[in-house]
CSV table of C-alpha atoms in Angstrom, one decimal:
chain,number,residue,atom,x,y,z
A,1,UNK,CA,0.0,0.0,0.0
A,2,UNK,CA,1.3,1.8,0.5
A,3,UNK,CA,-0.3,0.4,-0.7
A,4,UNK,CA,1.5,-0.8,-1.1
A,5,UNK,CA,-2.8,-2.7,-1.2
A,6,UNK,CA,-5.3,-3.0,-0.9
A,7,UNK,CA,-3.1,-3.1,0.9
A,8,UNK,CA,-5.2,-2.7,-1.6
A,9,UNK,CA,-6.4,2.1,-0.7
A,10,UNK,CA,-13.6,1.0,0.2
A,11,UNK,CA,-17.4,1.5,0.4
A,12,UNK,CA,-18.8,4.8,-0.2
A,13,UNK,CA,-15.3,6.0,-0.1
A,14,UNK,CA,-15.5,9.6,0.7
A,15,UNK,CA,-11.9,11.5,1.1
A,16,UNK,CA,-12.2,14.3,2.9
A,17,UNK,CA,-8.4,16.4,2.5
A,18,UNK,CA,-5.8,15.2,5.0
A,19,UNK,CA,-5.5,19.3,6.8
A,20,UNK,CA,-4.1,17.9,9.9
A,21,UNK,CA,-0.2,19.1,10.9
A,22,UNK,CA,1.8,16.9,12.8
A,23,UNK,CA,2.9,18.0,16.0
A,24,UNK,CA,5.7,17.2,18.3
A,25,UNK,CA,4.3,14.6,20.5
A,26,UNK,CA,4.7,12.0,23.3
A,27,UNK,CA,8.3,12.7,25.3
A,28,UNK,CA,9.7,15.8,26.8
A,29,UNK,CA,11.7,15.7,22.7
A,30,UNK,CA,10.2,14.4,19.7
A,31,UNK,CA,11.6,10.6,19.2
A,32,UNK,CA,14.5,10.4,15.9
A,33,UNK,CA,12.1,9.1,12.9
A,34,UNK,CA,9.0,10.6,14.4
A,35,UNK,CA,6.6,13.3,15.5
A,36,UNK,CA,4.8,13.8,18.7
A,37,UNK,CA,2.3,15.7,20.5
A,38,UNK,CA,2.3,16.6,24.2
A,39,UNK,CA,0.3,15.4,27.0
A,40,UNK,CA,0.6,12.5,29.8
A,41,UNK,CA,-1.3,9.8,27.8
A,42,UNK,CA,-3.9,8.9,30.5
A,43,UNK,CA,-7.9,9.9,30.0
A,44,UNK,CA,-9.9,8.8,32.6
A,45,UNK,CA,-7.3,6.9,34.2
A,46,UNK,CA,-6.5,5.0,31.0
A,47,UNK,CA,-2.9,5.1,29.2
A,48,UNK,CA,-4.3,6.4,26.2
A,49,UNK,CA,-0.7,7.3,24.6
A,50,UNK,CA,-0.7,5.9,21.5
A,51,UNK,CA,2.0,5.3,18.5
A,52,UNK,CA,1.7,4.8,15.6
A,53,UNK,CA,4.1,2.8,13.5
A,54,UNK,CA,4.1,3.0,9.9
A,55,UNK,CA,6.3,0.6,7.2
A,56,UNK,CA,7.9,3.5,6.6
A,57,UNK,CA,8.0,7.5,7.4
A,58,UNK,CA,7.4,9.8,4.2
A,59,UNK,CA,5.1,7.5,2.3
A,60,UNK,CA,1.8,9.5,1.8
A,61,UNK,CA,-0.8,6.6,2.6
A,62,UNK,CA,0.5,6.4,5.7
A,63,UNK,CA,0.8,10.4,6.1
A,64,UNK,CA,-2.9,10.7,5.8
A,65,UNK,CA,-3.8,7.3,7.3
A,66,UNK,CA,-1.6,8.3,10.5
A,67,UNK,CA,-2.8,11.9,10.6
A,68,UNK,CA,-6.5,10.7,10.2
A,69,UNK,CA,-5.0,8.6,13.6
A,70,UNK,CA,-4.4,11.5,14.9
A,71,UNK,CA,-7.3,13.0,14.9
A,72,UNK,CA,-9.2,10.2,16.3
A,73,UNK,CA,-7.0,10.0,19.4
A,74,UNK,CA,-6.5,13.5,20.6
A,75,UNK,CA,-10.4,13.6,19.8
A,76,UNK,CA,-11.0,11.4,22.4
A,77,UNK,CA,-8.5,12.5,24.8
A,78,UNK,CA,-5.5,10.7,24.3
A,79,UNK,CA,-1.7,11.7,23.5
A,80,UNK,CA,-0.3,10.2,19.4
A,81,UNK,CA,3.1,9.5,18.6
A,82,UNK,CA,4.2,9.0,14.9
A,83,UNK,CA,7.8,7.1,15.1
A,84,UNK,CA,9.4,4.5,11.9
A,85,UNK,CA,12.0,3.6,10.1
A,86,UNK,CA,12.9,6.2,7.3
A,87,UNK,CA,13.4,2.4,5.0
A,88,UNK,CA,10.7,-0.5,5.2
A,89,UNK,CA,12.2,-2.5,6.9
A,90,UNK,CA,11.3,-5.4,9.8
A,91,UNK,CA,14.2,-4.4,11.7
A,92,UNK,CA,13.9,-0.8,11.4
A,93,UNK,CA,10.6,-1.5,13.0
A,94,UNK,CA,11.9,-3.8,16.0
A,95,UNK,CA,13.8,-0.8,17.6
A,96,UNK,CA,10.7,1.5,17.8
A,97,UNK,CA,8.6,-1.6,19.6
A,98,UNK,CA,11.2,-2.1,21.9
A,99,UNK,CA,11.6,1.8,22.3
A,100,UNK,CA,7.8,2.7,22.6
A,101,UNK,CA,7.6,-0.6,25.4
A,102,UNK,CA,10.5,0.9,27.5
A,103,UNK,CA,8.4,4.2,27.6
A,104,UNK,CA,5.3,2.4,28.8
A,105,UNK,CA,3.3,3.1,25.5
A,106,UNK,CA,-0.5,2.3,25.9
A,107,UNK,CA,-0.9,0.6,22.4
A,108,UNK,CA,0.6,0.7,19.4
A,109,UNK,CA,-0.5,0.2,15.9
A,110,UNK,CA,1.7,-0.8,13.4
A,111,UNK,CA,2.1,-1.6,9.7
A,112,UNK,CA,4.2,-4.8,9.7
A,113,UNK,CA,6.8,-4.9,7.1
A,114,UNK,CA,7.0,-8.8,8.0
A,115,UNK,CA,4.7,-11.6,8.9
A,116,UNK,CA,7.6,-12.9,11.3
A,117,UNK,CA,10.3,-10.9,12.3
A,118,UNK,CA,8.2,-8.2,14.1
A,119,UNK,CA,6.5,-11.0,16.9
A,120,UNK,CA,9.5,-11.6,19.2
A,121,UNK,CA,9.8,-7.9,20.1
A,122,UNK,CA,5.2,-7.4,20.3
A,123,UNK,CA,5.7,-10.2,22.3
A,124,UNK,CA,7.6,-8.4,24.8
A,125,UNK,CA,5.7,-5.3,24.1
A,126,UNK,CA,2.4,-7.4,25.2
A,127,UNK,CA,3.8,-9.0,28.1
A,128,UNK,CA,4.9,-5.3,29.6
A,129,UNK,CA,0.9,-4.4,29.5
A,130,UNK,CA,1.1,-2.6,25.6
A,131,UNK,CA,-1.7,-3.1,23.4
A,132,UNK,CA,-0.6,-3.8,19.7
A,133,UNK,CA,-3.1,-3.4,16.3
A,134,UNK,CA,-1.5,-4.2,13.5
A,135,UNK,CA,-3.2,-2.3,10.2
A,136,UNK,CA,-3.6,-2.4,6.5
A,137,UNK,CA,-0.3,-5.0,6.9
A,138,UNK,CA,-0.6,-7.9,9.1
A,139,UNK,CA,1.4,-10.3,11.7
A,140,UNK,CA,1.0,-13.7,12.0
A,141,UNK,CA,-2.6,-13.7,13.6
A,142,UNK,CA,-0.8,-14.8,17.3
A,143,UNK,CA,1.4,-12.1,17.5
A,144,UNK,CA,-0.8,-9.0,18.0
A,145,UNK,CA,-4.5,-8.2,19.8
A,146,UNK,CA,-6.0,-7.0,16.5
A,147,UNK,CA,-5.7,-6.7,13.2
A,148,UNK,CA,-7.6,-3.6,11.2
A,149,UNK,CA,-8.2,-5.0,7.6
A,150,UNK,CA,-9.1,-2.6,4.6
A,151,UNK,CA,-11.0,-4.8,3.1
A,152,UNK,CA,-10.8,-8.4,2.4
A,153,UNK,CA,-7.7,-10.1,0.5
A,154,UNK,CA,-10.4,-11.7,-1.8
A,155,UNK,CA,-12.0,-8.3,-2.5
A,156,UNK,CA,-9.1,-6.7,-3.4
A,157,UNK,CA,-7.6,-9.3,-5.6
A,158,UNK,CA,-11.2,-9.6,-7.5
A,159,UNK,CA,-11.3,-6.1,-8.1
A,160,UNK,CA,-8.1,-5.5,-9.2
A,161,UNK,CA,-8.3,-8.3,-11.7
A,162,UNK,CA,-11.8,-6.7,-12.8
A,163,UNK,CA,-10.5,-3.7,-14.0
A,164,UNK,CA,-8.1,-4.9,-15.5
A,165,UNK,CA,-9.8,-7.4,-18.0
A,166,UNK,CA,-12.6,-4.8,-19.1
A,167,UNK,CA,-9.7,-2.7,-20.1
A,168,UNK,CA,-8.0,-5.6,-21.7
A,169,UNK,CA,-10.7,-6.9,-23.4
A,170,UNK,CA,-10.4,-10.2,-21.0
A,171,UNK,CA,-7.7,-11.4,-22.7
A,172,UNK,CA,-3.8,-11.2,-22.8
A,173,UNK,CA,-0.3,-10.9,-20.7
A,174,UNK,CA,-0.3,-9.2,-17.7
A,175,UNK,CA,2.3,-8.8,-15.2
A,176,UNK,CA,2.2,-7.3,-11.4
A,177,UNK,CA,4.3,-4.7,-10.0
A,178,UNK,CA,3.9,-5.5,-6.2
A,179,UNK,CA,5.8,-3.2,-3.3
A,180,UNK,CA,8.3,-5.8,-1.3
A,181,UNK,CA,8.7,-9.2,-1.5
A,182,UNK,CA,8.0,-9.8,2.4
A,183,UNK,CA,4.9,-7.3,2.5
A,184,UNK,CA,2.2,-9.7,4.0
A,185,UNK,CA,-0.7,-7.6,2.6
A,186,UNK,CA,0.6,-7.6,-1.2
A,187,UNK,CA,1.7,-10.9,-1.5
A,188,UNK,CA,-2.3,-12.1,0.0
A,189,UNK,CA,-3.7,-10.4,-2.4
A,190,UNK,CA,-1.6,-11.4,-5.5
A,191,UNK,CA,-2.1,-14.7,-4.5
A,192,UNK,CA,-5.8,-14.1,-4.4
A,193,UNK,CA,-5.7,-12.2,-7.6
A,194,UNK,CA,-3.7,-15.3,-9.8
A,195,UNK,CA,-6.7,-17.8,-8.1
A,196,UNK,CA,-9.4,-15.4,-9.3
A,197,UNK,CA,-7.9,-14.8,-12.9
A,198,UNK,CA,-7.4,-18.6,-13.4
A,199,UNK,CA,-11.3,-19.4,-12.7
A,200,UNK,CA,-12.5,-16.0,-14.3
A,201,UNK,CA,-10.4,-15.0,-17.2
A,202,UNK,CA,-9.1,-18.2,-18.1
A,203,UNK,CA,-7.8,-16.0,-21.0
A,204,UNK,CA,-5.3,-13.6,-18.7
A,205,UNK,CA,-2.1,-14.8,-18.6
A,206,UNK,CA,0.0,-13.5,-15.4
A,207,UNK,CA,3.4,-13.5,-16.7
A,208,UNK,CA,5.6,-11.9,-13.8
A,209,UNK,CA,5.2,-10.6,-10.1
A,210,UNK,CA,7.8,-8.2,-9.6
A,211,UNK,CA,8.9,-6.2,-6.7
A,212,UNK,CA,9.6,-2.5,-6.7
A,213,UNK,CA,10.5,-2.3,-2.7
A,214,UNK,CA,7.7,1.1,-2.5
A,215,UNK,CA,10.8,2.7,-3.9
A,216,UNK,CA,10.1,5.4,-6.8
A,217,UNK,CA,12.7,4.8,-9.1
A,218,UNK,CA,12.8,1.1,-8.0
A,219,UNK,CA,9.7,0.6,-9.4
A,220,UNK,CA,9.9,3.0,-12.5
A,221,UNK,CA,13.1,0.5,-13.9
A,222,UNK,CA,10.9,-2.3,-13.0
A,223,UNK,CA,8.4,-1.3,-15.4
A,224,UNK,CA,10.6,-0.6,-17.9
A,225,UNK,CA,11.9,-4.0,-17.7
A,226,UNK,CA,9.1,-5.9,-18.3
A,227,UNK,CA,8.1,-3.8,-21.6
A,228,UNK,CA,11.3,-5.2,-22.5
A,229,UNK,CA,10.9,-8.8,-21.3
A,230,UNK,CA,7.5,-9.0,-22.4
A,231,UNK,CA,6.8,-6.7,-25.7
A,232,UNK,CA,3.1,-8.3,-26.2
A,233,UNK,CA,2.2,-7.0,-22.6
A,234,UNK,CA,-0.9,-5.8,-22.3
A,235,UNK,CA,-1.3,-4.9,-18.8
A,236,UNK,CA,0.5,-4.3,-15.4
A,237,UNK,CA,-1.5,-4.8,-11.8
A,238,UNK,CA,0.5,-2.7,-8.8
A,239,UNK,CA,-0.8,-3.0,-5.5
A,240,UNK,CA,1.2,-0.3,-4.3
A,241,UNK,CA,0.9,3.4,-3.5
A,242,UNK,CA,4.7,4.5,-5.2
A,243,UNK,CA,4.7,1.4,-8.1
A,244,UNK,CA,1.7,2.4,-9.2
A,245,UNK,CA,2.3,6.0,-9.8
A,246,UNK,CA,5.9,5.6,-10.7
A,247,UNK,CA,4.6,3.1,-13.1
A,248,UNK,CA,2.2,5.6,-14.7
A,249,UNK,CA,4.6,7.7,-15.1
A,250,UNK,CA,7.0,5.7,-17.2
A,251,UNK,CA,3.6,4.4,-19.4
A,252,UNK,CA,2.9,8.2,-20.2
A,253,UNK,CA,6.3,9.1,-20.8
A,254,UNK,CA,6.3,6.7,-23.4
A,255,UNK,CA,2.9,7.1,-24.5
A,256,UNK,CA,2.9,3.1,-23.9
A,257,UNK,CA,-0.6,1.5,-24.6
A,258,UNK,CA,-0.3,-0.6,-22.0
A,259,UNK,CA,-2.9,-0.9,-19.3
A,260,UNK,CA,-2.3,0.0,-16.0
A,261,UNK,CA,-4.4,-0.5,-12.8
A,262,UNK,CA,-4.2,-1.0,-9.1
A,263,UNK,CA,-4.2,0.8,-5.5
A,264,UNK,CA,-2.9,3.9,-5.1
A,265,UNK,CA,-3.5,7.3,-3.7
A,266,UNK,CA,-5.9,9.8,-5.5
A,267,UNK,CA,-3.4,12.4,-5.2
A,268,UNK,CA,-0.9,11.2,-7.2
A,269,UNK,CA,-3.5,9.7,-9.6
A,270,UNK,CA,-5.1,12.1,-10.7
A,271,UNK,CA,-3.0,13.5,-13.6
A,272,UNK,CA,-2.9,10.2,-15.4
A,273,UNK,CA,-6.2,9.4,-14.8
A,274,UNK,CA,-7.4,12.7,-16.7
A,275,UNK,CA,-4.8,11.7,-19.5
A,276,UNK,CA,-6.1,8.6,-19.7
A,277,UNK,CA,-2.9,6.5,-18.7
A,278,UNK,CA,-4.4,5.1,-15.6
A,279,UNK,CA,-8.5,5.0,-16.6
A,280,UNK,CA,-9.4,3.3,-12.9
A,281,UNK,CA,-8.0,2.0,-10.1
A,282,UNK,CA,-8.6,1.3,-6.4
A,283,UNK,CA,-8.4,2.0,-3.2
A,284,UNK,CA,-9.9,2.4,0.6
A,285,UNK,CA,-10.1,5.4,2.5
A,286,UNK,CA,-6.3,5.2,4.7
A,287,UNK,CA,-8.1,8.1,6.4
A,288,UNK,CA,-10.6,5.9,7.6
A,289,UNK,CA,-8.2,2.6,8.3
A,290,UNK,CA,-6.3,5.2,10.8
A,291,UNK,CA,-9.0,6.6,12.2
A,292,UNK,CA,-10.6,2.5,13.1
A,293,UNK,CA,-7.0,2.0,14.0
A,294,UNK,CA,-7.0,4.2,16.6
A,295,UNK,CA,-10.3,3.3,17.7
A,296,UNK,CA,-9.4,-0.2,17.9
A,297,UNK,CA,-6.5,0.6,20.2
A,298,UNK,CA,-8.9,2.5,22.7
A,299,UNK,CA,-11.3,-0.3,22.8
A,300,UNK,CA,-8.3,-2.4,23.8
A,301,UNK,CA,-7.3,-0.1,26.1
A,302,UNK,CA,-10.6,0.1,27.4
A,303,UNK,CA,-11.6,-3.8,27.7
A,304,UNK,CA,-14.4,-3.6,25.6
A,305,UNK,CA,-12.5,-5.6,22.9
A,306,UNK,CA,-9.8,-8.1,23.5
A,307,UNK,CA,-9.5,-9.4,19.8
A,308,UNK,CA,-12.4,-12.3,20.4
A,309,UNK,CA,-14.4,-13.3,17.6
A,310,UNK,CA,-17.7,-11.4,18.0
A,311,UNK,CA,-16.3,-8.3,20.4
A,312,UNK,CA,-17.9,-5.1,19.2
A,313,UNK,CA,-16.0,-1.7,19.0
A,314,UNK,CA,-17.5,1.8,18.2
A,315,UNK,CA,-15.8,4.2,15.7
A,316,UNK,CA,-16.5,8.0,14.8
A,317,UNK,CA,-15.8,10.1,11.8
A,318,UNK,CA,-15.5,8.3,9.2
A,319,UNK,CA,-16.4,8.7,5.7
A,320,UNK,CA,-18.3,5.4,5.1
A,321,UNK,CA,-20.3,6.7,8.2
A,322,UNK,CA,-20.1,3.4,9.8
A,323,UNK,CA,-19.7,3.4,13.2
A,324,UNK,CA,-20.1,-0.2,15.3
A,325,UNK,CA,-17.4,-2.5,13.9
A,326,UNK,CA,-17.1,-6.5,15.0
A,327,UNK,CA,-14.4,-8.7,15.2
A,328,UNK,CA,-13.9,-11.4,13.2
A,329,UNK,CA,-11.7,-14.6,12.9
A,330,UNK,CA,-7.9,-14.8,13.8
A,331,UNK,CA,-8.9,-11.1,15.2
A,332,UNK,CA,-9.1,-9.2,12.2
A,333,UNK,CA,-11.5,-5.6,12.1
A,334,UNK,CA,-12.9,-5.6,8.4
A,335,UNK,CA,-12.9,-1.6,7.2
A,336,UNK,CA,-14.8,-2.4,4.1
A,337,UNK,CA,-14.9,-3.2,0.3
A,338,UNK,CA,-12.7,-1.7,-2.7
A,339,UNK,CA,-13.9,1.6,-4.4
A,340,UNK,CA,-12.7,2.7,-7.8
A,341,UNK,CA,-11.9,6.2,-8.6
A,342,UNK,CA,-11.7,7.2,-12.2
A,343,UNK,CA,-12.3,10.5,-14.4
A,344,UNK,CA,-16.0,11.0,-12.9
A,345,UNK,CA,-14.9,11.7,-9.1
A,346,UNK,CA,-11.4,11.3,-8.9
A,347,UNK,CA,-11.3,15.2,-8.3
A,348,UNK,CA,-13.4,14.8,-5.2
A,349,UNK,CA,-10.5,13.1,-3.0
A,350,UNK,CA,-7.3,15.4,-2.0
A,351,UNK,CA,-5.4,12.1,0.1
């Protein structure tokens, strides 16, 4: 998500713009990698300081999904904390859980940059009393409380796959861009996507999954590789915030008849949408996945939830107006399903 995702970004996706400034938080100085805001945590008596922990710090999903965060927990009293690595990176992420554990954090909520490596150090973060939500990019389900999904791996697969055989015509080569090659979120929904193609389109050929590590120019010589490789292509598929646009940029430099679809941010769609290089693509509201992020750490905080199937949180302010959420299976909160932005409302979204 950014994106890389889908993950892919769902219903009645309504951006409103992403206004919020970060401020200093958390400490008596902000953390190195981060931003904080003042104040002792505790509403009520509960430790209501929470971090949040992006895959990586400049990447504009997580800007506006983490300021969205922000919002949410100042708006109901508690102190937010944005710290992370400036690289995705598992390890990168390991010294801020440790970090934000030795500062008695009240939860934390992440986006893992690996299904494994991060559960040693939430382990001890849980054990010292920390609440841990993992969002838009998961843990192995044992690791953390709760896990706040966009939308459903299936969903997003389906959907990406969808919009890329009505511009295709159903038939032909198609490769995927994805973001890194141990991002849990991408490689679910790939998978999903290739099981999806094979009993829809039988016709779609997936050719090549190839990573661009949510690195610009990573991801721009990617695409121009497989051009090369695979001269008949007919499509590309990136799950992914940066492929995607650095992808599109690439196809319109070259005035490349090649489709292109997948998740991205509106933002930095919407010039090759009007031009017609990118017609649609997908996403959820990250606005809305911090916001429930944020939520979801409160009700932890709280007791109300303690990642059983069937425990019922309460969310406010977001767009899809929804506001009672439940838990599902293996702990996972379920934002909602994939919307597609294209030339008729694209201008309506400024994330």
């Amino acid at each position: 998500m950014k994106l890389t995702a889908p993950s892919p970004r769902i219903t009645a996706l309504a951006g409103a713009a992403v206004a919020l400034a970060l401020v200093a938080t958390g400490c008596a100085a902000p953390t190195p990698g981060g931003s904080s805001s003042g104040g002792s945590g505790s509403a009520a008596g509960k430790n209501y300081a929470i971090a949040f922990l992006p895959k990586n710090l400049g990447n504009p999903y997580f800007d506006a999904s983490d300021k969205a965060g922000q919002q949410a927990v100042e708006g109901f009293g508690g102190t937010y904390k944005e710290v992370g690595p400036q690289q995705a990176s598992a390890d990168g992420q390991v010294s801020y859980i440790n970090t934000l554990t030795q500062q008695k954090t009240g939860a934390i909520v992440l986006s893992a940059n690996d299904v494994n490596a991060l559960c040693s150090a939430i382990g001890q973060a849980k054990s010292a009393g920390v609440k841990v939500v993992t969002f838009d990019s998961d843990t192995k389900p044992g690791c953390r409380d709760v896990y706040v999904s966009a939308s459903s791996t299936e969903l997003i697969g389906q959907k990406q796959m969808d919009i890329m055989a009505k511009q295709i015509g159903s038939s032909g080569k198609v490769a995927i861009l994805s973001a890194s090659a141990n991002a849990t979120n991408q490689n679910a929904w790939n998978e999903a996507m290739k099981k999806y193609t094979a009993s829809k389109y039988p016709n779609i050929q997936i050719v090549a999954t190839v990573y661009g590590n949510d690195d610009d120019q990573t991801s721009y010589d990617k695409t121009q590789a497989l051009l090369s490789q695979y001269p008949d292509l007919k499509g590309i598929i990136s799950p992914t915030t940066v492929g995607i646009a650095a992808a599109a940029r690439y196809l319109d430099s070259k005035k490349s008849s090649v489709k292109l679809t997948g998740l991205g941010d509106p933002q930095q769609m919407v010039k090759y949408v009007k031009d017609g290089t990118v017609p649609e693509f997908a996403l959820w509201n990250p606005q809305d996945l911090g916001k429930l992020g944020a939520f979801a750490a409160k009700a932890l905080i709280d007791g109300t939830i303690t990642g059983k199937e069937g425990d019922k949180l309460t969310a406010e302010g977001l767009s899809n107006k929804t506001t009672e959420f439940t838990v599902g299976a293996d702990g996972v909160i379920t934002l909602g399903p994939p919307f597609v932005f294209d030339k008729s409302n694209i201008d309506q979204f400024k994330f």
